[in-house]
Amino acid sequence: MNSVAVVLLVWTLASPSSGGHTSREAWPTHLACSGGGLEVLYQSCDPLQDFGLSIDQCSKQIQPNLNIRFGIILREDIRKLFLDIALISRGSSVLNYSYPICEEDLPKFSFCGRRKGEQIYYAGPVNNLGLDVPQGKYEILLELYNENRATVACANATVICS
Ligand SMILES: *[C@@H]1O[C@H](CO)[C@@H](O)[C@H](O)[C@H]1NC(C)=O
Ligand SMILES: *[C@@H]1O[C@H](CO)[C@@H](O)[C@H](O)[C@H]1NC(C)=O
C-alpha cells in the first residue's frame, strides 16, 4: 500500500457525500476489485458512514489466502467483532454465514479492541476456504457488529462472475 493510496482512502472516509442533510442520497458504489472474470461492487448500507475496501487478487478462483485492504472510522468499540454474510442469487437466499473476527480471548487481527472514534486500516490476508465462484450475478449483504449487537459497518455488494 503506497502512501498516496492511504491518503486517498482517508480522504474518502472523511468526506461526507452530502452536507449532513437528514434525507441524503445513498453512498456511492465502489469497485472492490475487477479482473480474472470477477467483479465486486459494494455500497455502504450504514446511513451514517461509508468505508473503504479493496481486494488485491481478483479472480473467480478465490484463493485461501486473500489479501484485502479495509479502512473505517469506528462508530463503536470492538472488543468483540462478528461478520454476518448473506448470499442471495436470483432473489433467493442461498447461504447465511456468521464469522467471529475479534473475540476477547482470541483476537485474530491487530485492530481488535480498538475504541469508538478510532480509525482502523487493515491490509493483509483473510483466511477463507477458497472457492471457485460459479458463473452468475450474486448479491451479498455484509454486516459487522460488536458484542452489543451494534452495527460497526454494513454493506451490500454485487458480485458478477463471467
Ligand atoms: C445496494 O442496494 C441498493 C438498494 O437495494 C441497490 O440499489 C444497489 O444497487 C445495491 N448496490 C450494490 C453495489 O449491490
Ligand atoms: C438466511 O437468513 C434469512 C434471514 O434470517 C432467512 O430468511 C433465510 O431463509 C436464511 N437462508 C438460509 C439459506 O438459511
Tab-separated table of N, CA and C and ligand atoms in Angstrom:
chain	number	residue	atom	x	y	z
A	1	MET	N	0.859	-1.198	0.000
A	1	MET	CA	0.000	0.000	0.000
A	1	MET	C	0.885	1.235	0.000
A	2	ASN	N	0.821	2.030	-1.037
A	2	ASN	CA	1.649	3.239	-1.038
A	2	ASN	C	0.917	4.381	-0.334
A	3	SER	N	1.667	5.427	-0.030
A	3	SER	CA	1.104	6.492	0.806
A	3	SER	C	0.011	7.280	0.086
A	4	VAL	N	0.114	7.377	-1.245
A	4	VAL	CA	-0.929	8.098	-1.988
A	4	VAL	C	-2.271	7.398	-1.800
A	5	ALA	N	-2.237	6.073	-1.886
A	5	ALA	CA	-3.477	5.311	-1.721
A	5	ALA	C	-4.034	5.473	-0.313
A	6	VAL	N	-3.154	5.526	0.681
A	6	VAL	CA	-3.613	5.707	2.060
A	6	VAL	C	-4.295	7.063	2.207
A	7	VAL	N	-3.663	8.103	1.656
A	7	VAL	CA	-4.232	9.446	1.725
A	7	VAL	C	-5.606	9.472	1.051
A	8	LEU	N	-5.690	8.830	-0.115
A	8	LEU	CA	-6.964	8.799	-0.838
A	8	LEU	C	-8.041	8.107	-0.031
A	9	LEU	N	-7.639	6.994	0.591
A	9	LEU	CA	-8.599	6.225	1.369
A	9	LEU	C	-9.103	7.049	2.552
A	10	VAL	N	-8.180	7.691	3.254
A	10	VAL	CA	-8.566	8.501	4.408
A	10	VAL	C	-9.458	9.656	3.961
A	11	TRP	N	-9.102	10.250	2.836
A	11	TRP	CA	-9.893	11.356	2.320
A	11	TRP	C	-11.316	10.874	2.000
A	12	THR	N	-11.402	9.691	1.385
A	12	THR	CA	-12.709	9.132	1.041
A	12	THR	C	-13.547	8.922	2.298
A	13	LEU	N	-12.885	8.389	3.346
A	13	LEU	CA	-13.611	8.098	4.581
A	13	LEU	C	-14.079	9.375	5.264
A	14	ALA	N	-13.291	10.430	5.128
A	14	ALA	CA	-13.573	11.637	5.887
A	14	ALA	C	-14.477	12.612	5.145
A	15	SER	N	-14.753	12.336	3.870
A	15	SER	CA	-15.552	13.285	3.096
A	15	SER	C	-16.995	12.818	2.990
A	16	PRO	N	-17.882	13.505	3.661
A	16	PRO	CA	-19.286	13.116	3.518
A	16	PRO	C	-19.759	13.381	2.091
A	17	SER	N	-20.603	12.514	1.565
A	17	SER	CA	-21.028	12.688	0.176
A	17	SER	C	-22.054	13.813	0.049
A	18	SER	N	-22.646	14.200	1.140
A	18	SER	CA	-23.529	15.362	1.100
A	18	SER	C	-23.453	16.048	2.465
A	19	GLY	N	-23.950	17.243	2.522
A	19	GLY	CA	-23.667	18.071	3.696
A	19	GLY	C	-24.571	17.850	4.896
A	20	GLY	N	-24.711	16.650	5.342
A	20	GLY	CA	-25.401	16.397	6.589
A	20	GLY	C	-26.906	16.611	6.582
A	21	HIS	N	-27.523	16.457	5.433
A	21	HIS	CA	-28.974	16.558	5.389
A	21	HIS	C	-29.596	15.305	5.987
A	22	THR	N	-30.781	15.417	6.496
A	22	THR	CA	-31.384	14.248	7.125
A	22	THR	C	-31.750	13.180	6.092
A	23	SER	N	-32.298	13.583	4.964
A	23	SER	CA	-32.561	12.589	3.925
A	23	SER	C	-31.540	12.789	2.820
A	24	ARG	N	-30.555	11.905	2.821
A	24	ARG	CA	-29.495	12.075	1.846
A	24	ARG	C	-29.516	10.902	0.869
A	25	GLU	N	-28.798	11.126	-0.217
A	25	GLU	CA	-28.661	10.079	-1.214
A	25	GLU	C	-27.896	8.907	-0.609
A	26	ALA	N	-28.002	7.748	-1.280
A	26	ALA	CA	-27.225	6.594	-0.836
A	26	ALA	C	-25.739	6.867	-1.051
A	27	TRP	N	-24.899	6.138	-0.355
A	27	TRP	CA	-23.456	6.249	-0.539
A	27	TRP	C	-23.088	5.789	-1.944
A	28	PRO	N	-21.982	6.305	-2.474
A	28	PRO	CA	-21.592	5.880	-3.823
A	28	PRO	C	-21.227	4.396	-3.879
A	29	THR	N	-21.350	3.833	-5.052
A	29	THR	CA	-20.939	2.447	-5.268
A	29	THR	C	-19.431	2.431	-5.522
A	30	HIS	N	-18.738	1.540	-4.833
A	30	HIS	CA	-17.283	1.422	-5.007
A	30	HIS	C	-16.954	0.095	-5.684
A	31	LEU	N	-15.839	0.087	-6.388
A	31	LEU	CA	-15.337	-1.139	-7.001
A	31	LEU	C	-14.292	-1.734	-6.064
A	32	ALA	N	-14.564	-2.925	-5.527
A	32	ALA	CA	-13.591	-3.559	-4.618
A	32	ALA	C	-12.523	-4.289	-5.412
A	33	CYS	N	-12.920	-4.870	-6.535
A	33	CYS	CA	-11.929	-5.469	-7.426
A	33	CYS	C	-12.587	-5.845	-8.738
A	34	SER	N	-11.767	-5.947	-9.753
A	34	SER	CA	-12.244	-6.318	-11.074
A	34	SER	C	-11.098	-7.009	-11.800
A	35	GLY	N	-11.372	-8.183	-12.335
A	35	GLY	CA	-10.332	-8.914	-13.069
A	35	GLY	C	-10.504	-10.405	-12.887
A	36	GLY	N	-9.870	-11.169	-13.749
A	36	GLY	CA	-9.927	-12.626	-13.620
A	36	GLY	C	-11.338	-13.186	-13.693
A	37	GLY	N	-12.224	-12.486	-14.434
A	37	GLY	CA	-13.592	-12.965	-14.595
A	37	GLY	C	-14.521	-12.599	-13.445
A	38	LEU	N	-14.017	-11.775	-12.525
A	38	LEU	CA	-14.828	-11.418	-11.361
A	38	LEU	C	-14.881	-9.901	-11.189
A	39	GLU	N	-16.044	-9.409	-10.809
A	39	GLU	CA	-16.166	-8.000	-10.485
A	39	GLU	C	-16.948	-7.879	-9.182
A	40	VAL	N	-16.430	-7.110	-8.253
A	40	VAL	CA	-17.087	-6.942	-6.954
A	40	VAL	C	-17.336	-5.455	-6.711
A	41	LEU	N	-18.610	-5.105	-6.610
A	41	LEU	CA	-19.012	-3.724	-6.338
A	41	LEU	C	-19.702	-3.699	-4.982
A	42	TYR	N	-19.492	-2.629	-4.225
A	42	TYR	CA	-20.191	-2.575	-2.938
A	42	TYR	C	-20.613	-1.146	-2.619
A	43	GLN	N	-21.547	-1.079	-1.714
A	43	GLN	CA	-22.112	0.197	-1.286
A	43	GLN	C	-22.376	0.084	0.217
A	44	SER	N	-22.022	1.121	0.947
A	44	SER	CA	-22.284	1.081	2.392
A	44	SER	C	-23.788	1.162	2.629
A	45	CYS	N	-24.320	0.330	3.519
A	45	CYS	CA	-25.734	0.443	3.867
A	45	CYS	C	-25.887	0.972	5.287
A	46	ASP	N	-24.808	1.531	5.823
A	46	ASP	CA	-24.874	2.228	7.094
A	46	ASP	C	-25.197	3.687	6.777
A	47	PRO	N	-26.342	4.193	7.213
A	47	PRO	CA	-26.696	5.576	6.845
A	47	PRO	C	-25.687	6.590	7.355
A	48	LEU	N	-24.902	6.244	8.361
A	48	LEU	CA	-24.001	7.219	8.968
A	48	LEU	C	-22.616	7.293	8.347
A	49	GLN	N	-22.166	6.225	7.713
A	49	GLN	CA	-20.826	6.333	7.136
A	49	GLN	C	-20.527	5.332	6.036
A	50	ASP	N	-19.532	5.729	5.266
A	50	ASP	CA	-19.006	4.905	4.182
A	50	ASP	C	-17.702	4.266	4.681
A	51	PHE	N	-17.168	3.329	3.946
A	51	PHE	CA	-15.854	2.776	4.307
A	51	PHE	C	-15.135	2.331	3.038
A	52	GLY	N	-13.850	2.059	3.184
A	52	GLY	CA	-13.029	1.657	2.040
A	52	GLY	C	-12.694	0.182	2.083
A	53	LEU	N	-12.844	-0.488	0.954
A	53	LEU	CA	-12.492	-1.908	0.861
A	53	LEU	C	-11.929	-2.179	-0.519
A	54	SER	N	-10.819	-2.905	-0.576
A	54	SER	CA	-10.389	-3.404	-1.874
A	54	SER	C	-9.789	-4.788	-1.692
A	55	ILE	N	-9.927	-5.574	-2.741
A	55	ILE	CA	-9.444	-6.957	-2.727
A	55	ILE	C	-8.277	-7.005	-3.713
A	56	ASP	N	-7.130	-7.509	-3.255
A	56	ASP	CA	-5.924	-7.421	-4.082
A	56	ASP	C	-5.923	-8.352	-5.297
A	57	GLN	N	-6.251	-9.614	-5.070
A	57	GLN	CA	-6.209	-10.538	-6.202
A	57	GLN	C	-7.633	-10.853	-6.621
A	58	CYS	N	-8.062	-10.279	-7.732
A	58	CYS	CA	-9.420	-10.550	-8.170
A	58	CYS	C	-9.386	-11.738	-9.103
A	59	SER	N	-10.154	-12.753	-8.789
A	59	SER	CA	-10.205	-13.932	-9.635
A	59	SER	C	-11.422	-14.737	-9.223
A	60	LYS	N	-12.043	-15.395	-10.214
A	60	LYS	CA	-13.191	-16.223	-9.840
A	60	LYS	C	-12.759	-17.486	-9.105
A	61	GLN	N	-11.453	-17.792	-9.126
A	61	GLN	CA	-10.925	-18.835	-8.246
A	61	GLN	C	-10.408	-18.120	-6.993
A	62	ILE	N	-11.249	-18.035	-5.988
A	62	ILE	CA	-10.872	-17.304	-4.773
A	62	ILE	C	-9.816	-18.105	-4.012
A	63	GLN	N	-8.703	-17.447	-3.749
A	63	GLN	CA	-7.574	-18.108	-3.090
A	63	GLN	C	-7.820	-18.198	-1.577
A	64	PRO	N	-7.308	-19.272	-0.942
A	64	PRO	CA	-7.493	-19.419	0.507
A	64	PRO	C	-6.895	-18.268	1.319
A	65	ASN	N	-5.854	-17.661	0.791
A	65	ASN	CA	-5.261	-16.519	1.478
A	65	ASN	C	-5.427	-15.286	0.621
A	66	LEU	N	-6.511	-14.602	0.839
A	66	LEU	CA	-6.862	-13.460	0.012
A	66	LEU	C	-6.419	-12.194	0.737
A	67	ASN	N	-5.719	-11.317	0.018
A	67	ASN	CA	-5.304	-10.061	0.649
A	67	ASN	C	-6.338	-8.982	0.394
A	68	ILE	N	-6.716	-8.323	1.460
A	68	ILE	CA	-7.668	-7.227	1.330
A	68	ILE	C	-7.105	-5.981	2.014
A	69	ARG	N	-7.716	-4.847	1.720
A	69	ARG	CA	-7.431	-3.599	2.428
A	69	ARG	C	-8.774	-3.046	2.864
A	70	PHE	N	-8.816	-2.637	4.092
A	70	PHE	CA	-10.083	-2.218	4.664
A	70	PHE	C	-9.835	-1.044	5.587
A	71	GLY	N	-10.575	0.031	5.412
A	71	GLY	CA	-10.393	1.185	6.278
A	71	GLY	C	-11.729	1.747	6.718
A	72	ILE	N	-11.824	2.074	7.985
A	72	ILE	CA	-13.090	2.612	8.513
A	72	ILE	C	-12.822	3.422	9.781
A	73	ILE	N	-13.689	4.356	10.053
A	73	ILE	CA	-13.653	5.053	11.342
A	73	ILE	C	-14.680	4.348	12.217
A	74	LEU	N	-14.244	3.903	13.382
A	74	LEU	CA	-15.127	3.086	14.217
A	74	LEU	C	-16.234	3.908	14.863
A	75	ARG	N	-17.432	3.435	14.696
A	75	ARG	CA	-18.593	4.050	15.351
A	75	ARG	C	-18.810	3.458	16.720
A	76	GLU	N	-18.185	2.314	16.977
A	76	GLU	CA	-18.405	1.570	18.219
A	76	GLU	C	-17.084	0.949	18.653
A	77	ASP	N	-16.971	0.622	19.939
A	77	ASP	CA	-15.821	-0.161	20.414
A	77	ASP	C	-15.914	-1.559	19.796
A	78	ILE	N	-14.763	-2.163	19.549
A	78	ILE	CA	-14.805	-3.531	19.013
A	78	ILE	C	-13.970	-4.492	19.858
A	79	ARG	N	-14.374	-4.651	21.101
A	79	ARG	CA	-13.762	-5.695	21.924
A	79	ARG	C	-14.037	-7.042	21.275
A	80	LYS	N	-15.265	-7.178	20.809
A	80	LYS	CA	-15.630	-8.345	20.008
A	80	LYS	C	-16.203	-7.844	18.699
A	81	LEU	N	-15.966	-8.607	17.648
A	81	LEU	CA	-16.465	-8.213	16.332
A	81	LEU	C	-16.885	-9.456	15.560
A	82	PHE	N	-18.034	-9.365	14.963
A	82	PHE	CA	-18.568	-10.502	14.207
A	82	PHE	C	-18.957	-10.038	12.809
A	83	LEU	N	-18.888	-10.964	11.874
A	83	LEU	CA	-19.293	-10.677	10.495
A	83	LEU	C	-20.402	-11.637	10.090
A	84	ASP	N	-21.509	-11.078	9.633
A	84	ASP	CA	-22.587	-11.881	9.059
A	84	ASP	C	-22.581	-11.677	7.554
A	85	ILE	N	-22.656	-12.765	6.835
A	85	ILE	CA	-22.698	-12.695	5.375
A	85	ILE	C	-23.961	-13.410	4.907
A	86	ALA	N	-24.713	-12.771	4.037
A	86	ALA	CA	-25.877	-13.418	3.435
A	86	ALA	C	-25.705	-13.366	1.927
A	87	LEU	N	-25.823	-14.500	1.300
A	87	LEU	CA	-25.663	-14.596	-0.149
A	87	LEU	C	-27.023	-14.823	-0.806
A	88	ILE	N	-27.286	-13.998	-1.787
A	88	ILE	CA	-28.572	-14.068	-2.480
A	88	ILE	C	-28.311	-14.232	-3.971
A	89	SER	N	-28.962	-15.200	-4.567
A	89	SER	CA	-28.822	-15.402	-6.003
A	89	SER	C	-30.206	-15.453	-6.620
A	90	ARG	N	-30.424	-14.690	-7.658
A	90	ARG	CA	-31.717	-14.566	-8.337
A	90	ARG	C	-32.861	-14.394	-7.333
A	91	GLY	N	-32.657	-13.515	-6.387
A	91	GLY	CA	-33.719	-13.173	-5.457
A	91	GLY	C	-33.943	-14.146	-4.325
A	92	SER	N	-33.256	-15.299	-4.328
A	92	SER	CA	-33.486	-16.201	-3.194
A	92	SER	C	-32.224	-16.394	-2.366
A	93	SER	N	-32.450	-16.571	-1.093
A	93	SER	CA	-31.368	-16.701	-0.129
A	93	SER	C	-30.656	-18.039	-0.319
A	94	VAL	N	-29.340	-18.001	-0.485
A	94	VAL	CA	-28.568	-19.214	-0.756
A	94	VAL	C	-27.776	-19.658	0.473
A	95	LEU	N	-27.262	-18.677	1.214
A	95	LEU	CA	-26.326	-19.014	2.278
A	95	LEU	C	-26.307	-17.910	3.320
A	96	ASN	N	-26.291	-18.288	4.580
A	96	ASN	CA	-26.038	-17.343	5.672
A	96	ASN	C	-24.810	-17.838	6.403
A	97	TYR	N	-23.919	-16.925	6.710
A	97	TYR	CA	-22.680	-17.329	7.340
A	97	TYR	C	-22.327	-16.311	8.399
A	98	SER	N	-21.921	-16.780	9.559
A	98	SER	CA	-21.544	-15.888	10.636
A	98	SER	C	-20.132	-16.235	11.072
A	99	TYR	N	-19.296	-15.214	11.231
A	99	TYR	CA	-17.883	-15.458	11.443
A	99	TYR	C	-17.358	-14.532	12.538
A	100	PRO	N	-16.741	-15.083	13.597
A	100	PRO	CA	-16.164	-14.205	14.612
A	100	PRO	C	-14.828	-13.641	14.130
A	101	ILE	N	-14.646	-12.345	14.245
A	101	ILE	CA	-13.407	-11.711	13.800
A	101	ILE	C	-12.546	-11.326	14.995
A	102	CYS	N	-13.192	-10.782	16.016
A	102	CYS	CA	-12.467	-10.475	17.244
A	102	CYS	C	-13.237	-11.109	18.392
A	103	GLU	N	-12.533	-11.903	19.179
A	103	GLU	CA	-13.102	-12.433	20.405
A	103	GLU	C	-12.119	-12.081	21.505
A	104	GLU	N	-12.620	-11.935	22.716
A	104	GLU	CA	-11.747	-11.430	23.782
A	104	GLU	C	-10.493	-12.290	23.980
A	105	ASP	N	-10.663	-13.600	23.960
A	105	ASP	CA	-9.519	-14.474	24.220
A	105	ASP	C	-8.772	-14.838	22.952
A	106	LEU	N	-9.331	-14.465	21.823
A	106	LEU	CA	-8.809	-14.964	20.557
A	106	LEU	C	-8.825	-13.871	19.495
A	107	PRO	N	-8.090	-12.757	19.747
A	107	PRO	CA	-8.137	-11.705	18.725
A	107	PRO	C	-7.382	-12.149	17.473
A	108	LYS	N	-8.057	-12.172	16.353
A	108	LYS	CA	-7.426	-12.653	15.125
A	108	LYS	C	-6.669	-11.543	14.419
A	109	PHE	N	-7.019	-10.281	14.705
A	109	PHE	CA	-6.442	-9.174	13.952
A	109	PHE	C	-5.932	-8.087	14.890
A	110	SER	N	-4.972	-7.320	14.386
A	110	SER	CA	-4.336	-6.277	15.192
A	110	SER	C	-5.324	-5.197	15.638
A	111	PHE	N	-6.396	-4.995	14.889
A	111	PHE	CA	-7.321	-3.908	15.226
A	111	PHE	C	-8.337	-4.299	16.306
A	112	CYS	N	-8.350	-5.560	16.713
A	112	CYS	CA	-9.307	-5.986	17.736
A	112	CYS	C	-9.067	-5.194	19.019
A	113	GLY	N	-10.134	-4.745	19.633
A	113	GLY	CA	-10.011	-3.996	20.882
A	113	GLY	C	-9.962	-2.493	20.701
A	114	ARG	N	-9.946	-2.021	19.451
A	114	ARG	CA	-9.922	-0.571	19.230
A	114	ARG	C	-11.236	0.061	19.678
A	115	ARG	N	-11.156	1.381	19.910
A	115	ARG	CA	-12.277	2.091	20.505
A	115	ARG	C	-13.015	2.946	19.492
A	116	LYS	N	-14.229	3.225	19.850
A	116	LYS	CA	-15.080	4.145	19.100
A	116	LYS	C	-14.324	5.433	18.757
A	117	GLY	N	-14.437	5.898	17.517
A	117	GLY	CA	-13.771	7.130	17.109
A	117	GLY	C	-12.399	6.909	16.499
A	118	GLU	N	-11.810	5.737	16.761
A	118	GLU	CA	-10.506	5.458	16.173
A	118	GLU	C	-10.692	5.022	14.728
A	119	GLN	N	-9.637	5.278	13.959
A	119	GLN	CA	-9.685	4.850	12.572
A	119	GLN	C	-8.885	3.574	12.449
A	120	ILE	N	-9.438	2.584	11.797
A	120	ILE	CA	-8.631	1.393	11.580
A	120	ILE	C	-8.366	1.221	10.101
A	121	TYR	N	-7.192	0.707	9.842
A	121	TYR	CA	-6.818	0.413	8.476
A	121	TYR	C	-6.140	-0.936	8.496
A	122	TYR	N	-6.670	-1.880	7.745
A	122	TYR	CA	-6.105	-3.219	7.719
A	122	TYR	C	-5.711	-3.561	6.300
A	123	ALA	N	-4.492	-4.011	6.120
A	123	ALA	CA	-4.059	-4.532	4.828
A	123	ALA	C	-3.387	-5.855	5.111
A	124	GLY	N	-3.969	-6.919	4.628
A	124	GLY	CA	-3.376	-8.221	4.909
A	124	GLY	C	-4.317	-9.334	4.503
A	125	PRO	N	-3.939	-10.549	4.874
A	125	PRO	CA	-4.719	-11.701	4.415
A	125	PRO	C	-5.998	-11.938	5.220
A	126	VAL	N	-6.997	-12.463	4.559
A	126	VAL	CA	-8.147	-13.024	5.253
A	126	VAL	C	-8.208	-14.492	4.845
A	127	ASN	N	-8.231	-15.324	5.847
A	127	ASN	CA	-8.290	-16.759	5.554
A	127	ASN	C	-9.701	-17.151	5.194
A	128	ASN	N	-9.811	-17.953	4.195
A	128	ASN	CA	-11.123	-18.492	3.833
A	128	ASN	C	-10.846	-19.857	3.227
A	129	LEU	N	-11.904	-20.549	2.870
A	129	LEU	CA	-11.722	-21.912	2.390
A	129	LEU	C	-11.231	-21.966	0.944
A	130	GLY	N	-11.308	-20.837	0.247
A	130	GLY	CA	-11.001	-20.872	-1.176
A	130	GLY	C	-12.187	-21.468	-1.896
A	131	LEU	N	-12.463	-20.955	-3.077
A	131	LEU	CA	-13.676	-21.409	-3.753
A	131	LEU	C	-13.674	-20.941	-5.196
A	132	ASP	N	-14.276	-21.742	-6.059
A	132	ASP	CA	-14.472	-21.331	-7.450
A	132	ASP	C	-15.873	-20.761	-7.554
A	133	VAL	N	-15.959	-19.482	-7.876
A	133	VAL	CA	-17.279	-18.843	-7.927
A	133	VAL	C	-17.989	-19.276	-9.209
A	134	PRO	N	-19.167	-19.887	-9.093
A	134	PRO	CA	-19.894	-20.254	-10.309
A	134	PRO	C	-20.333	-18.998	-11.064
A	135	GLN	N	-20.419	-19.127	-12.379
A	135	GLN	CA	-20.834	-18.008	-13.214
A	135	GLN	C	-22.193	-17.489	-12.756
A	136	GLY	N	-22.334	-16.191	-12.740
A	136	GLY	CA	-23.622	-15.617	-12.358
A	136	GLY	C	-23.447	-14.282	-11.678
A	137	LYS	N	-24.587	-13.777	-11.220
A	137	LYS	CA	-24.594	-12.498	-10.541
A	137	LYS	C	-25.177	-12.721	-9.154
A	138	TYR	N	-24.464	-12.266	-8.144
A	138	TYR	CA	-24.878	-12.523	-6.766
A	138	TYR	C	-24.977	-11.221	-5.992
A	139	GLU	N	-25.867	-11.219	-5.039
A	139	GLU	CA	-25.934	-10.099	-4.105
A	139	GLU	C	-25.449	-10.610	-2.765
A	140	ILE	N	-24.622	-9.829	-2.121
A	140	ILE	CA	-24.111	-10.216	-0.804
A	140	ILE	C	-24.387	-9.087	0.176
A	141	LEU	N	-24.929	-9.441	1.312
A	141	LEU	CA	-25.119	-8.461	2.385
A	141	LEU	C	-24.111	-8.781	3.472
A	142	LEU	N	-23.395	-7.758	3.896
A	142	LEU	CA	-22.356	-7.941	4.906
A	142	LEU	C	-22.640	-7.020	6.073
A	143	GLU	N	-22.538	-7.546	7.263
A	143	GLU	CA	-22.688	-6.684	8.424
A	143	GLU	C	-21.642	-7.032	9.475
A	144	LEU	N	-20.949	-6.012	9.935
A	144	LEU	CA	-20.022	-6.162	11.053
A	144	LEU	C	-20.713	-5.592	12.279
A	145	TYR	N	-20.689	-6.319	13.380
A	145	TYR	CA	-21.307	-5.806	14.599
A	145	TYR	C	-20.500	-6.242	15.815
A	146	ASN	N	-20.704	-5.522	16.913
A	146	ASN	CA	-19.881	-5.782	18.103
A	146	ASN	C	-20.641	-6.597	19.135
A	147	GLU	N	-20.061	-6.666	20.333
A	147	GLU	CA	-20.618	-7.504	21.396
A	147	GLU	C	-22.004	-7.063	21.844
A	148	ASN	N	-22.367	-5.811	21.571
A	148	ASN	CA	-23.695	-5.326	21.948
A	148	ASN	C	-24.668	-5.380	20.773
A	149	ARG	N	-24.287	-6.057	19.735
A	149	ARG	CA	-25.078	-6.191	18.513
A	149	ARG	C	-25.276	-4.824	17.827
A	150	ALA	N	-24.347	-3.882	18.089
A	150	ALA	CA	-24.409	-2.577	17.431
A	150	ALA	C	-23.637	-2.662	16.113
A	151	THR	N	-24.216	-2.110	15.062
A	151	THR	CA	-23.601	-2.174	13.738
A	151	THR	C	-22.304	-1.368	13.711
A	152	VAL	N	-21.259	-1.975	13.207
A	152	VAL	CA	-19.968	-1.302	13.038
A	152	VAL	C	-19.793	-0.919	11.563
A	153	ALA	N	-20.240	-1.786	10.675
A	153	ALA	CA	-20.238	-1.481	9.246
A	153	ALA	C	-21.254	-2.383	8.573
A	154	CYS	N	-21.773	-1.899	7.471
A	154	CYS	CA	-22.780	-2.655	6.759
A	154	CYS	C	-22.589	-2.357	5.276
A	155	ALA	N	-22.705	-3.379	4.456
A	155	ALA	CA	-22.560	-3.151	3.015
A	155	ALA	C	-23.416	-4.119	2.244
A	156	ASN	N	-23.872	-3.672	1.090
A	156	ASN	CA	-24.435	-4.626	0.147
A	156	ASN	C	-23.552	-4.614	-1.089
A	157	ALA	N	-23.269	-5.806	-1.556
A	157	ALA	CA	-22.324	-5.942	-2.657
A	157	ALA	C	-22.970	-6.714	-3.802
A	158	THR	N	-22.479	-6.447	-4.987
A	158	THR	CA	-22.885	-7.226	-6.151
A	158	THR	C	-21.628	-7.887	-6.707
A	159	VAL	N	-21.697	-9.183	-6.910
A	159	VAL	CA	-20.577	-9.946	-7.442
A	159	VAL	C	-21.000	-10.478	-8.798
A	160	ILE	N	-20.216	-10.153	-9.809
A	160	ILE	CA	-20.531	-10.624	-11.151
A	160	ILE	C	-19.383	-11.532	-11.603
A	161	CYS	N	-19.739	-12.779	-11.898
A	161	CYS	CA	-18.731	-13.732	-12.312
A	161	CYS	C	-19.048	-14.173	-13.741
A	162	SER	N	-18.101	-13.936	-14.646
A	162	SER	CA	-18.393	-14.245	-16.061
A	162	SER	C	-17.586	-15.438	-16.551
B	1	LIG	C1	-27.298	-1.930	-2.821
B	1	LIG	O1	-28.697	-1.947	-2.548
B	1	LIG	C2	-29.402	-0.902	-3.207
B	1	LIG	C3	-30.823	-0.953	-2.705
B	1	LIG	O2	-31.371	-2.227	-2.816
B	1	LIG	C4	-29.282	-1.101	-4.719
B	1	LIG	O3	-29.972	-0.087	-5.390
B	1	LIG	C5	-27.805	-1.046	-5.107
B	1	LIG	O4	-27.651	-1.320	-6.478
B	1	LIG	C6	-27.007	-2.067	-4.301
B	1	LIG	N1	-25.598	-1.851	-4.578
B	1	LIG	C7	-24.754	-2.835	-4.861
B	1	LIG	C8	-23.340	-2.431	-5.133
B	1	LIG	O5	-25.079	-4.017	-4.901
B	2	LIG	C1	-30.813	-16.610	5.894
B	2	LIG	O1	-31.393	-15.729	6.870
B	2	LIG	C2	-32.584	-15.091	6.430
B	2	LIG	C3	-32.996	-14.070	7.473
B	2	LIG	O2	-32.875	-14.578	8.769
B	2	LIG	C4	-33.637	-16.157	6.172
B	2	LIG	O3	-34.829	-15.550	5.714
B	2	LIG	C5	-33.115	-17.125	5.103
B	2	LIG	O4	-34.033	-18.156	4.891
B	2	LIG	C6	-31.772	-17.717	5.513
B	2	LIG	N1	-31.265	-18.503	4.402
B	2	LIG	C7	-30.726	-19.717	4.508
B	2	LIG	C8	-30.204	-20.346	3.249
B	2	LIG	O5	-30.674	-20.305	5.584
